[in-house]
PDB file of C-alpha atoms in Angstrom:
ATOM      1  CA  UNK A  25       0.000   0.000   0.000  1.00  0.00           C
ATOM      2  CA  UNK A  26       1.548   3.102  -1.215  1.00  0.00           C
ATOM      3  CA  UNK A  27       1.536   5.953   1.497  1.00  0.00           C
ATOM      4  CA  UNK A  28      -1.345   8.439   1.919  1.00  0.00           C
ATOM      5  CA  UNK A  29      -3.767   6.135   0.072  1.00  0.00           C
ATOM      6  CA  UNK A  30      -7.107   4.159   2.196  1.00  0.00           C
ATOM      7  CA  UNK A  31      -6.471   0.828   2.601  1.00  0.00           C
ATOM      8  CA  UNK A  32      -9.073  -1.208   1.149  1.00  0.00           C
ATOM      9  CA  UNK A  33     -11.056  -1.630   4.673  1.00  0.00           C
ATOM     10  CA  UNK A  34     -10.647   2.340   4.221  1.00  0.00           C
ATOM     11  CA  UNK A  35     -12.032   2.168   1.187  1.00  0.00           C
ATOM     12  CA  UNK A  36     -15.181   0.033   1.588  1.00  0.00           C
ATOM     13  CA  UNK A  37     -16.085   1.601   5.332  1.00  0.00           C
ATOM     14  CA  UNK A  38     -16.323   4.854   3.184  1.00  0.00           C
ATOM     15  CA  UNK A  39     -18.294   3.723   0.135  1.00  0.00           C
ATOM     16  CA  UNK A  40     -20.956   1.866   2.612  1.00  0.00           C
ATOM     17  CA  UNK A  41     -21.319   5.351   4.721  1.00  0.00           C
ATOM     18  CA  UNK A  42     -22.104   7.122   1.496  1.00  0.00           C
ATOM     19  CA  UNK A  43     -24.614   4.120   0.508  1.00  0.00           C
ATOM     20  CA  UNK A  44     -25.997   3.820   3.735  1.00  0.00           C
ATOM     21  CA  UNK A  45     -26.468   7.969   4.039  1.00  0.00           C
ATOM     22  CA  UNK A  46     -27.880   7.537   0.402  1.00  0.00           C
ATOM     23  CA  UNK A  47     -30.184   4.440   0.502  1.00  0.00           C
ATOM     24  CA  UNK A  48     -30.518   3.211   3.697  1.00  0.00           C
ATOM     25  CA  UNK A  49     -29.915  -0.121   5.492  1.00  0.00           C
ATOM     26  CA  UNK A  50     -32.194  -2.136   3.035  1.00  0.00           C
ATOM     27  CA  UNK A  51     -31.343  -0.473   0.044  1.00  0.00           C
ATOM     28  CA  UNK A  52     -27.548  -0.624   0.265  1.00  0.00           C
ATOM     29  CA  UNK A  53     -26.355  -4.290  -0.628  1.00  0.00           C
ATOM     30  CA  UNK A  54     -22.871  -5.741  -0.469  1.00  0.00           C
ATOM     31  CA  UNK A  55     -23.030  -5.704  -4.331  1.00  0.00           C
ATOM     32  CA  UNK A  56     -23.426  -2.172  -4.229  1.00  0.00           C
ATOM     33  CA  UNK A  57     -20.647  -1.792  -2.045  1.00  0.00           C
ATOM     34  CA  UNK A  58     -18.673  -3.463  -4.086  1.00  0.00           C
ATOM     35  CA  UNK A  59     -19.549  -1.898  -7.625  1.00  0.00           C
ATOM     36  CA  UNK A  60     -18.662   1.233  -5.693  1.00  0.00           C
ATOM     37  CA  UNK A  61     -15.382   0.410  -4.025  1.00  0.00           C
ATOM     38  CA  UNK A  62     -14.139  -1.228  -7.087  1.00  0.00           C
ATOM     39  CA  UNK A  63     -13.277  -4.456  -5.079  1.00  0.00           C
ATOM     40  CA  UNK A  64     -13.991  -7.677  -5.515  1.00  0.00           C
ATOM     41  CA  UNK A  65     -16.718  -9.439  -3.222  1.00  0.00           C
ATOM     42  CA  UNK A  66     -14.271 -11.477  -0.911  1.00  0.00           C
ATOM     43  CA  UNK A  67     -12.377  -8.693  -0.308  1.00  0.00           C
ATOM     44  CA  UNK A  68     -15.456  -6.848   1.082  1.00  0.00           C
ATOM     45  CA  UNK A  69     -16.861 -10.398   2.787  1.00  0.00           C
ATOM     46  CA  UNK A  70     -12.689 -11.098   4.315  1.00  0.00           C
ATOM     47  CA  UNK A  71     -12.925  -7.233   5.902  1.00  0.00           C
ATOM     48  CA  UNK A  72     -16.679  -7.303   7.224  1.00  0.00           C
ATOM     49  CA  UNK A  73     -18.350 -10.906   7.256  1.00  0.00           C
ATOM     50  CA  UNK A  74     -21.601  -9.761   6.573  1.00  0.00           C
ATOM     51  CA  UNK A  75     -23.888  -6.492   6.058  1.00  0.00           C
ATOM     52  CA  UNK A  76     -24.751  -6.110   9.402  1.00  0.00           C
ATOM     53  CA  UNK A  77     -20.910  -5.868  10.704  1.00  0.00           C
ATOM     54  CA  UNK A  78     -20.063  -3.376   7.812  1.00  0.00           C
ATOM     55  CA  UNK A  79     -22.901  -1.550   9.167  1.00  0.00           C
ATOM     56  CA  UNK A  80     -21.758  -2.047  13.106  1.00  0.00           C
ATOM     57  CA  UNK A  81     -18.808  -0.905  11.992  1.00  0.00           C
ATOM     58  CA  UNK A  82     -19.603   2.697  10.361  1.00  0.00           C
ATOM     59  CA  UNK A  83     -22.322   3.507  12.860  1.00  0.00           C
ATOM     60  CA  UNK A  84     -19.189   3.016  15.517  1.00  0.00           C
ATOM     61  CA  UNK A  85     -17.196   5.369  13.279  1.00  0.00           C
ATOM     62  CA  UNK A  86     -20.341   7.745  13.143  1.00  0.00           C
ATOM     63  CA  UNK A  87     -20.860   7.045  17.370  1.00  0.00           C
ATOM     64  CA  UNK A  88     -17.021   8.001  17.593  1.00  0.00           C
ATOM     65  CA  UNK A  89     -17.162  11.223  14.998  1.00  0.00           C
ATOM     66  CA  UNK A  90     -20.141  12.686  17.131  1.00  0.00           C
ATOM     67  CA  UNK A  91     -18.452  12.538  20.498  1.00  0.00           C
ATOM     68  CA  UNK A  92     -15.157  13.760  19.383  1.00  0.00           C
ATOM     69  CA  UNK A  93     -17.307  17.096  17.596  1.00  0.00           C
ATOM     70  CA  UNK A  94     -19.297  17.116  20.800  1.00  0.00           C
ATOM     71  CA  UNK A  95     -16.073  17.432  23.069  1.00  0.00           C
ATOM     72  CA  UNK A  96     -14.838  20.095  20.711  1.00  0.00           C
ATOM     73  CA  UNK A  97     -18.191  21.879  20.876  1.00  0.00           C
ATOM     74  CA  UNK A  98     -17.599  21.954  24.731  1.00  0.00           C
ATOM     75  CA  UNK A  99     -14.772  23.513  24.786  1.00  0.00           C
ATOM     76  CA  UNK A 100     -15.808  26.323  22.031  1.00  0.00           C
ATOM     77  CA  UNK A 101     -19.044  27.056  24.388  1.00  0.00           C
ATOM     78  CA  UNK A 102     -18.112  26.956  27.971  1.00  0.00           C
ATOM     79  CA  UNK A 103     -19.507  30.097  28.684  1.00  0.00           C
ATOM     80  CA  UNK A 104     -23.014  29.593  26.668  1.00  0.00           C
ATOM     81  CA  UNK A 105     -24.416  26.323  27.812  1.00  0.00           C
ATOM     82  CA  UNK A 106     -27.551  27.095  26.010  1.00  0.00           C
ATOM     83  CA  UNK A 107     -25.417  27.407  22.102  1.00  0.00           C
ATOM     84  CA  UNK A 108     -23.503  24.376  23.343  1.00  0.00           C
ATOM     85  CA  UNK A 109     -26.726  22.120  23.535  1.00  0.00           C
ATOM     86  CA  UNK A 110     -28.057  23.829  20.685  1.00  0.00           C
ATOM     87  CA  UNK A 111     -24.926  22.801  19.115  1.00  0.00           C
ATOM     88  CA  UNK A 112     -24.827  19.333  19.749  1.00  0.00           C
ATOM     89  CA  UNK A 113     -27.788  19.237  18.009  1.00  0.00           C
ATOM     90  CA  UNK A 114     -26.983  21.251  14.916  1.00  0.00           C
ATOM     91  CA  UNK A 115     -23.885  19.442  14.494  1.00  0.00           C
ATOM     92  CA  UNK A 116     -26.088  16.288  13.326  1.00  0.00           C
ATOM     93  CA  UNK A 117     -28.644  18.363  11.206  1.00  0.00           C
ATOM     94  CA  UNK A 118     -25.354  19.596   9.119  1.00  0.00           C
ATOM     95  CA  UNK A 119     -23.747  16.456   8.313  1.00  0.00           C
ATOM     96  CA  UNK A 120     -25.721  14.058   5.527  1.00  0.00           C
ATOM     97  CA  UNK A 121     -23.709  10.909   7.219  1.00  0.00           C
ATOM     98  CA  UNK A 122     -24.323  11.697  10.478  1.00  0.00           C
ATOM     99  CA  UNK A 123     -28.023  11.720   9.695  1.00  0.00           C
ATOM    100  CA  UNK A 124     -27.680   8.300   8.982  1.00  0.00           C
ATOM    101  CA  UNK A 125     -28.143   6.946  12.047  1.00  0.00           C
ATOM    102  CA  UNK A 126     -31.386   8.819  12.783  1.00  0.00           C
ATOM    103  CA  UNK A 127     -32.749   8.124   9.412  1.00  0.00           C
ATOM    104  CA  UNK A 128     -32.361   4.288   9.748  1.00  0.00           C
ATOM    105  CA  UNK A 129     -33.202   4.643  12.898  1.00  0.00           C
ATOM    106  CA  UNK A 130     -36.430   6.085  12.151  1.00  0.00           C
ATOM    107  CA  UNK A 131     -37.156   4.169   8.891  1.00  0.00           C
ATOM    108  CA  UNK A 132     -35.678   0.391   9.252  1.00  0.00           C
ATOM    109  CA  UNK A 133     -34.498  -0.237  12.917  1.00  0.00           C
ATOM    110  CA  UNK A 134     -37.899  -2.030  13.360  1.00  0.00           C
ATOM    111  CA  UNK A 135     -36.467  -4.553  11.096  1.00  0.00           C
ATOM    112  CA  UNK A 136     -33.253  -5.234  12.493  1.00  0.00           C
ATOM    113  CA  UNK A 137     -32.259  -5.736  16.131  1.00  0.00           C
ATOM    114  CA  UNK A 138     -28.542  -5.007  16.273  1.00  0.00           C
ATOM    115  CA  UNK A 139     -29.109  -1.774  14.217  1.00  0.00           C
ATOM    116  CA  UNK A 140     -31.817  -0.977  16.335  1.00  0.00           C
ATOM    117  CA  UNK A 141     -29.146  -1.444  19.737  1.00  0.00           C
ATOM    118  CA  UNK A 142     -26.643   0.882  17.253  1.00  0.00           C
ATOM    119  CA  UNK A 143     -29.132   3.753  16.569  1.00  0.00           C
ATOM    120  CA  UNK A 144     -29.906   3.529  19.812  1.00  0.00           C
ATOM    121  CA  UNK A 145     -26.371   3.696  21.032  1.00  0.00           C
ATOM    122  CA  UNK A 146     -26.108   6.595  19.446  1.00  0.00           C
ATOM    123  CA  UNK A 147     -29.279   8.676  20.384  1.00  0.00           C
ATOM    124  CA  UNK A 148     -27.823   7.938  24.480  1.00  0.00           C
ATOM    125  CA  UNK A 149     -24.902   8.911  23.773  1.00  0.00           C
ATOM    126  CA  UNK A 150     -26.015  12.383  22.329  1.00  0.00           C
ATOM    127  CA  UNK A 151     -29.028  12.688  25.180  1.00  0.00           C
ATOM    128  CA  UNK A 152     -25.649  11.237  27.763  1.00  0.00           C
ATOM    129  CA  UNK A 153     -24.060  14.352  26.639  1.00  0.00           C
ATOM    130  CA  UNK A 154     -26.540  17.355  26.740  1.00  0.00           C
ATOM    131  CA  UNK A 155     -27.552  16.044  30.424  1.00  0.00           C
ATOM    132  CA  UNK A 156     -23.788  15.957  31.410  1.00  0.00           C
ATOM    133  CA  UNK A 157     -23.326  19.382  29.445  1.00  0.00           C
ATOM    134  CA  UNK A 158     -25.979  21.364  31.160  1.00  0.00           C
ATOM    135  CA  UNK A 159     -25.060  19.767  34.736  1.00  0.00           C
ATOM    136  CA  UNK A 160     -21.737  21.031  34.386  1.00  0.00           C
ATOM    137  CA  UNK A 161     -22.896  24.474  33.559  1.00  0.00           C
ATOM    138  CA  UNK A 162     -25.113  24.531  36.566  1.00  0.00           C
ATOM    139  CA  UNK A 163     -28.540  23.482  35.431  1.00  0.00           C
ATOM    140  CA  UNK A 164     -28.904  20.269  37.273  1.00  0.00           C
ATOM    141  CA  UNK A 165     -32.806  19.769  36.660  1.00  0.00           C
ATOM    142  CA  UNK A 166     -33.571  16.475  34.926  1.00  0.00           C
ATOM    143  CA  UNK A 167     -36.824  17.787  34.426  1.00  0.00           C
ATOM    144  CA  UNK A 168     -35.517  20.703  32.240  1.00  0.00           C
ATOM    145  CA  UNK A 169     -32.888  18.674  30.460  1.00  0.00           C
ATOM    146  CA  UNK A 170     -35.955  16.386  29.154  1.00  0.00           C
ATOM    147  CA  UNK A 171     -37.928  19.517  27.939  1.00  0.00           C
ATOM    148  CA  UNK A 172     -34.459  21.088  26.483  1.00  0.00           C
ATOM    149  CA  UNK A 173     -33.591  18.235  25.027  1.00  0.00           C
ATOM    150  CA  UNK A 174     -37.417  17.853  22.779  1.00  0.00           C
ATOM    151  CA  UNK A 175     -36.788  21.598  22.230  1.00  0.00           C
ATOM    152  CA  UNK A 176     -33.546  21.108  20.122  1.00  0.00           C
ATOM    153  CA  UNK A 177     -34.323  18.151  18.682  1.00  0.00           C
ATOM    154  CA  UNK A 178     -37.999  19.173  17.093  1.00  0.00           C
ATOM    155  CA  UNK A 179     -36.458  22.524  15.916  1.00  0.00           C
ATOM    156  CA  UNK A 180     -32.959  21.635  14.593  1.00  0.00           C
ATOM    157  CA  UNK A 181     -33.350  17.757  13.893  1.00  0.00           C
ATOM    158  CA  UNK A 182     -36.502  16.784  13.136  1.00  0.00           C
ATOM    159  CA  UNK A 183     -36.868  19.554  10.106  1.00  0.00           C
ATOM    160  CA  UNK A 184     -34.280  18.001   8.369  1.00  0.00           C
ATOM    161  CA  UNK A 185     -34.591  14.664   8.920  1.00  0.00           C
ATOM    162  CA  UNK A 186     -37.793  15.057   7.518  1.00  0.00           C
ATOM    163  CA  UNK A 187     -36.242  17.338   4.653  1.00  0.00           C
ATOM    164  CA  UNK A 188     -39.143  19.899   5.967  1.00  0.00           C
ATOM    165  CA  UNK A 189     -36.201  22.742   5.472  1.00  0.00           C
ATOM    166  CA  UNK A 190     -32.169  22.660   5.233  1.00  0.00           C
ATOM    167  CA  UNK A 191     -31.665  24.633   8.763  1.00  0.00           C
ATOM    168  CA  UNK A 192     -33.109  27.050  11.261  1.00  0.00           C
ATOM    169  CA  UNK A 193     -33.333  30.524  10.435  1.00  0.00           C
ATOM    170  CA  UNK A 194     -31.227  33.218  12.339  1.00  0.00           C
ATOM    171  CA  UNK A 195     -34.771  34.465  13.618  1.00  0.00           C
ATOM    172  CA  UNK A 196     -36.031  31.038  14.702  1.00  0.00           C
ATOM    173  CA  UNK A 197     -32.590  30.126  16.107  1.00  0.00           C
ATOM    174  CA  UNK A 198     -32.676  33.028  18.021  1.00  0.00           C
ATOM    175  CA  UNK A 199     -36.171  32.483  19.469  1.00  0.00           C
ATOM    176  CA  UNK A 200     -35.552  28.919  20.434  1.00  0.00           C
ATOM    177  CA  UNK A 201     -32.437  30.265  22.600  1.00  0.00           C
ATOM    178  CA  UNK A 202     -34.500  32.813  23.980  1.00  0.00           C
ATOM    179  CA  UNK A 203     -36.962  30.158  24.663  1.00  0.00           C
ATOM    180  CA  UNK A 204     -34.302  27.944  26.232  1.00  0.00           C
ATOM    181  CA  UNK A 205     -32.603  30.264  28.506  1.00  0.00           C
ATOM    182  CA  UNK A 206     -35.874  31.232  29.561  1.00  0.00           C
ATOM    183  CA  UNK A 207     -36.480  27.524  30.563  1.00  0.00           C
ATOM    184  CA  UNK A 208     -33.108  27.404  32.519  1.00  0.00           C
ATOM    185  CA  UNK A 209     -33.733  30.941  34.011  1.00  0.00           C
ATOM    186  CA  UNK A 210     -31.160  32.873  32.128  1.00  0.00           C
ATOM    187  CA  UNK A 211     -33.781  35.615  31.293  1.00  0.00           C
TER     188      UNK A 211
END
């Protein structure tokens, strides 16, 4: 392997995170994967035995992705625990593969238990985060966590999951942070 290029494990994990953000769990097949990677099937089936590992495997490099953005988020907001949730959150909306999870979450975890435990995984470690975030900045109410929480996610997630619009507007942005400092008692 010459230096500076993927190796082919490289190589596949990336094409199945763009089929997976494209097409889903059902939609993206190991044929696919190949076609895409330009490998040959037991290449793919010596690096990731079956579908379901190749997709363990990217949602653990999506799991991993989110908490390293989240701990860099932390330390750009320690003085605006409000942005910092909001940011958590908005971090997700603006990246196609992390959306992933949520999508198949929402659409196909149903059908599949270990992606179901993944997707799940994932949403606890996010929800983990905000609670531990707004403890540490002095807002130790579970109660308000729960509502904060809903708040981000139906304004900044759930629009674009839904493809309902690409982000929040300035305005709206600024009225749910209004609406969340209000909660914590900021106003």
């Amino acid at each position: 392997m010459a230096r500076g290029r993927p190796s082919k494990k490289e190589l596949i994990l990336s094409v199945a995170r763009e089929l997976f953000a494209e097409r889903g769990y059902q939609g993206t097949s190991i044929e696919l994967v190949v076609q895409r990677a330009g490998v040959s099937k037991p290449t793919v089936y010596n690096n990731f035995p079956t579908k379901q590992v190749l997709f363990e495997e990217v949602a653990t490099q999506l799991l991993q992705e989110a908490e390293a953005a989240r701990s860099i988020l932390a330390s750009t907001c320690q003085d605006d625990p409000i942005s910092g949730l909001m940011g958590a959150f908005k971090l997700i909306a603006s990246q196609h593969d992390q959306l992933t999870i949520y999508r198949i979450a929402l659409g196909e975890s149903h059908k599949l238990n270990e992606a179901k435990r993944l997707t799940d995984a994932y949403e606890e470690s996010l929800v983990s985060w905000c609670c531990e975030w707004l403890r540490t900045s002095g807002r130790s109410d579970e109660n308000l966590h729960f509502i904060a929480i809903a708040l981000c996610r139906e304004a900044i997630l759930i629009p674009v999951l839904f493809e309902r619009e690409e982000s929040l507007s300035t305005d709206a942005e600024a009225v749910l942070h209004q609406r969340l400092s209000s909660v914590f008692g900021l106003y």
